[in-house]
XYZ file of C-alpha atoms in Angstrom:
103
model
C 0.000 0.000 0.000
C 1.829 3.081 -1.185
C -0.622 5.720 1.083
C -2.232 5.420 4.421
C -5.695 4.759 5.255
C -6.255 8.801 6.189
C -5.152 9.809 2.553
C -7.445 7.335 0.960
C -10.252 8.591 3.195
C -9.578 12.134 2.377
C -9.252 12.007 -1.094
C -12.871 10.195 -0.641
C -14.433 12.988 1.092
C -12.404 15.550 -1.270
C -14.339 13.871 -4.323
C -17.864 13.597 -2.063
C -17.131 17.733 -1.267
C -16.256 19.112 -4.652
C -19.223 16.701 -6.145
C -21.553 18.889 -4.032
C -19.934 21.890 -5.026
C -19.663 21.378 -8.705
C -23.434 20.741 -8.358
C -24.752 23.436 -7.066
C -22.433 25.517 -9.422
C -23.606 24.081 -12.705
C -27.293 23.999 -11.389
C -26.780 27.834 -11.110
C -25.099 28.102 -14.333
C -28.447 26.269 -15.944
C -30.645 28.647 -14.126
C -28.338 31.577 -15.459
C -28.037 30.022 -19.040
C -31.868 29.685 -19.061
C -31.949 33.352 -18.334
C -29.630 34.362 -21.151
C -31.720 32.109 -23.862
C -35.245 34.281 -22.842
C -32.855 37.752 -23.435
C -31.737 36.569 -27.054
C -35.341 35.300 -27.973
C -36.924 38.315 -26.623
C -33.997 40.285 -28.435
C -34.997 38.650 -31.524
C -38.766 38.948 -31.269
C -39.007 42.444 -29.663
C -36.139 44.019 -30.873
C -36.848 44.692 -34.659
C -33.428 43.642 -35.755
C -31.700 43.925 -38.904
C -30.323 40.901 -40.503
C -26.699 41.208 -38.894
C -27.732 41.706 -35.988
C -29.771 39.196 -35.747
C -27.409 36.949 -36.942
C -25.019 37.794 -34.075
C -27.808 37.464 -31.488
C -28.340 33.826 -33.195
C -24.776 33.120 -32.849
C -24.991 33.878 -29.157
C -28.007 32.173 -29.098
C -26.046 29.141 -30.479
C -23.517 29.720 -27.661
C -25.800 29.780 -24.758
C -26.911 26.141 -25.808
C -24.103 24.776 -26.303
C -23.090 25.950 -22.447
C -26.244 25.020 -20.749
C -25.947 21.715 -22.496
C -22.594 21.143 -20.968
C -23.768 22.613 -17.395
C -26.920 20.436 -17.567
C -24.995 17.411 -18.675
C -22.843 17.771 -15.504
C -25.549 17.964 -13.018
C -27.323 14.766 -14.669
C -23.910 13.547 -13.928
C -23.552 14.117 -10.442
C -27.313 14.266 -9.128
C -27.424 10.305 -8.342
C -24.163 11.142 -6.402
C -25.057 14.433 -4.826
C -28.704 12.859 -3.674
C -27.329 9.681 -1.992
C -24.898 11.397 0.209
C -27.908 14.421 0.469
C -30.084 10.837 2.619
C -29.319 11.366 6.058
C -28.299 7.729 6.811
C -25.305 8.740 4.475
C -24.726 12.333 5.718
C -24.327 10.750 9.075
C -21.173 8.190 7.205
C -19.814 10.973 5.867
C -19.429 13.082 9.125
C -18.157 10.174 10.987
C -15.618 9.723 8.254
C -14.604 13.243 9.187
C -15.038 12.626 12.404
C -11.916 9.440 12.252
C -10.073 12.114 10.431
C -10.209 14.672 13.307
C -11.967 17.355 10.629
């Protein structure tokens, strides 16, 4: 065994931690990226653009997709992980884990 059992463990509760956090940042960053797509389409419908511009409102439009896409993609990602430890039968694990590690 090249580490100890405390290094294992913390790199455990690292990945359990920044899981959490990543999260809640990309479920922000869907919220904000659903924002930004109901400014371009109101831009475009409202706005009585001329052809450029409306092409650069589409590009950003294209953009903003491709973004929330990625965000959303992450939090189907880590939803199954952030919910399990999120049960309080596992929340309890978790702080005892911290708990062995004197955190």
């Amino acid at each position: 065994m090249d580490k100890k059992p405390s290094e294992y463990l913390t790199e455990f509760l690292n990945f359990v931690s920044e899981a959490q956090s990543h999260y809640r940042f990309c479920s922000e960053e869907v919220k904000n990226q659903d924002k930004l797509t109901q400014d371009y389409l109101h831009s475009l419908e409202l706005d009585g653009l001329k052809c450029d511009e409306r092409s650069k409102v589409a590009t950003k439009l294209t953009i903003n997709r491709k973004d929330r896409r990625y965000y959303k993609d992450r939090v189907e990602e880590l939803e199954p992980i952030v919910q399990f430890f999120d049960e309080p039968q596992n929340k309890k694990v978790i702080d005892k884990m911290q708990q062995v590690l004197g955190v």
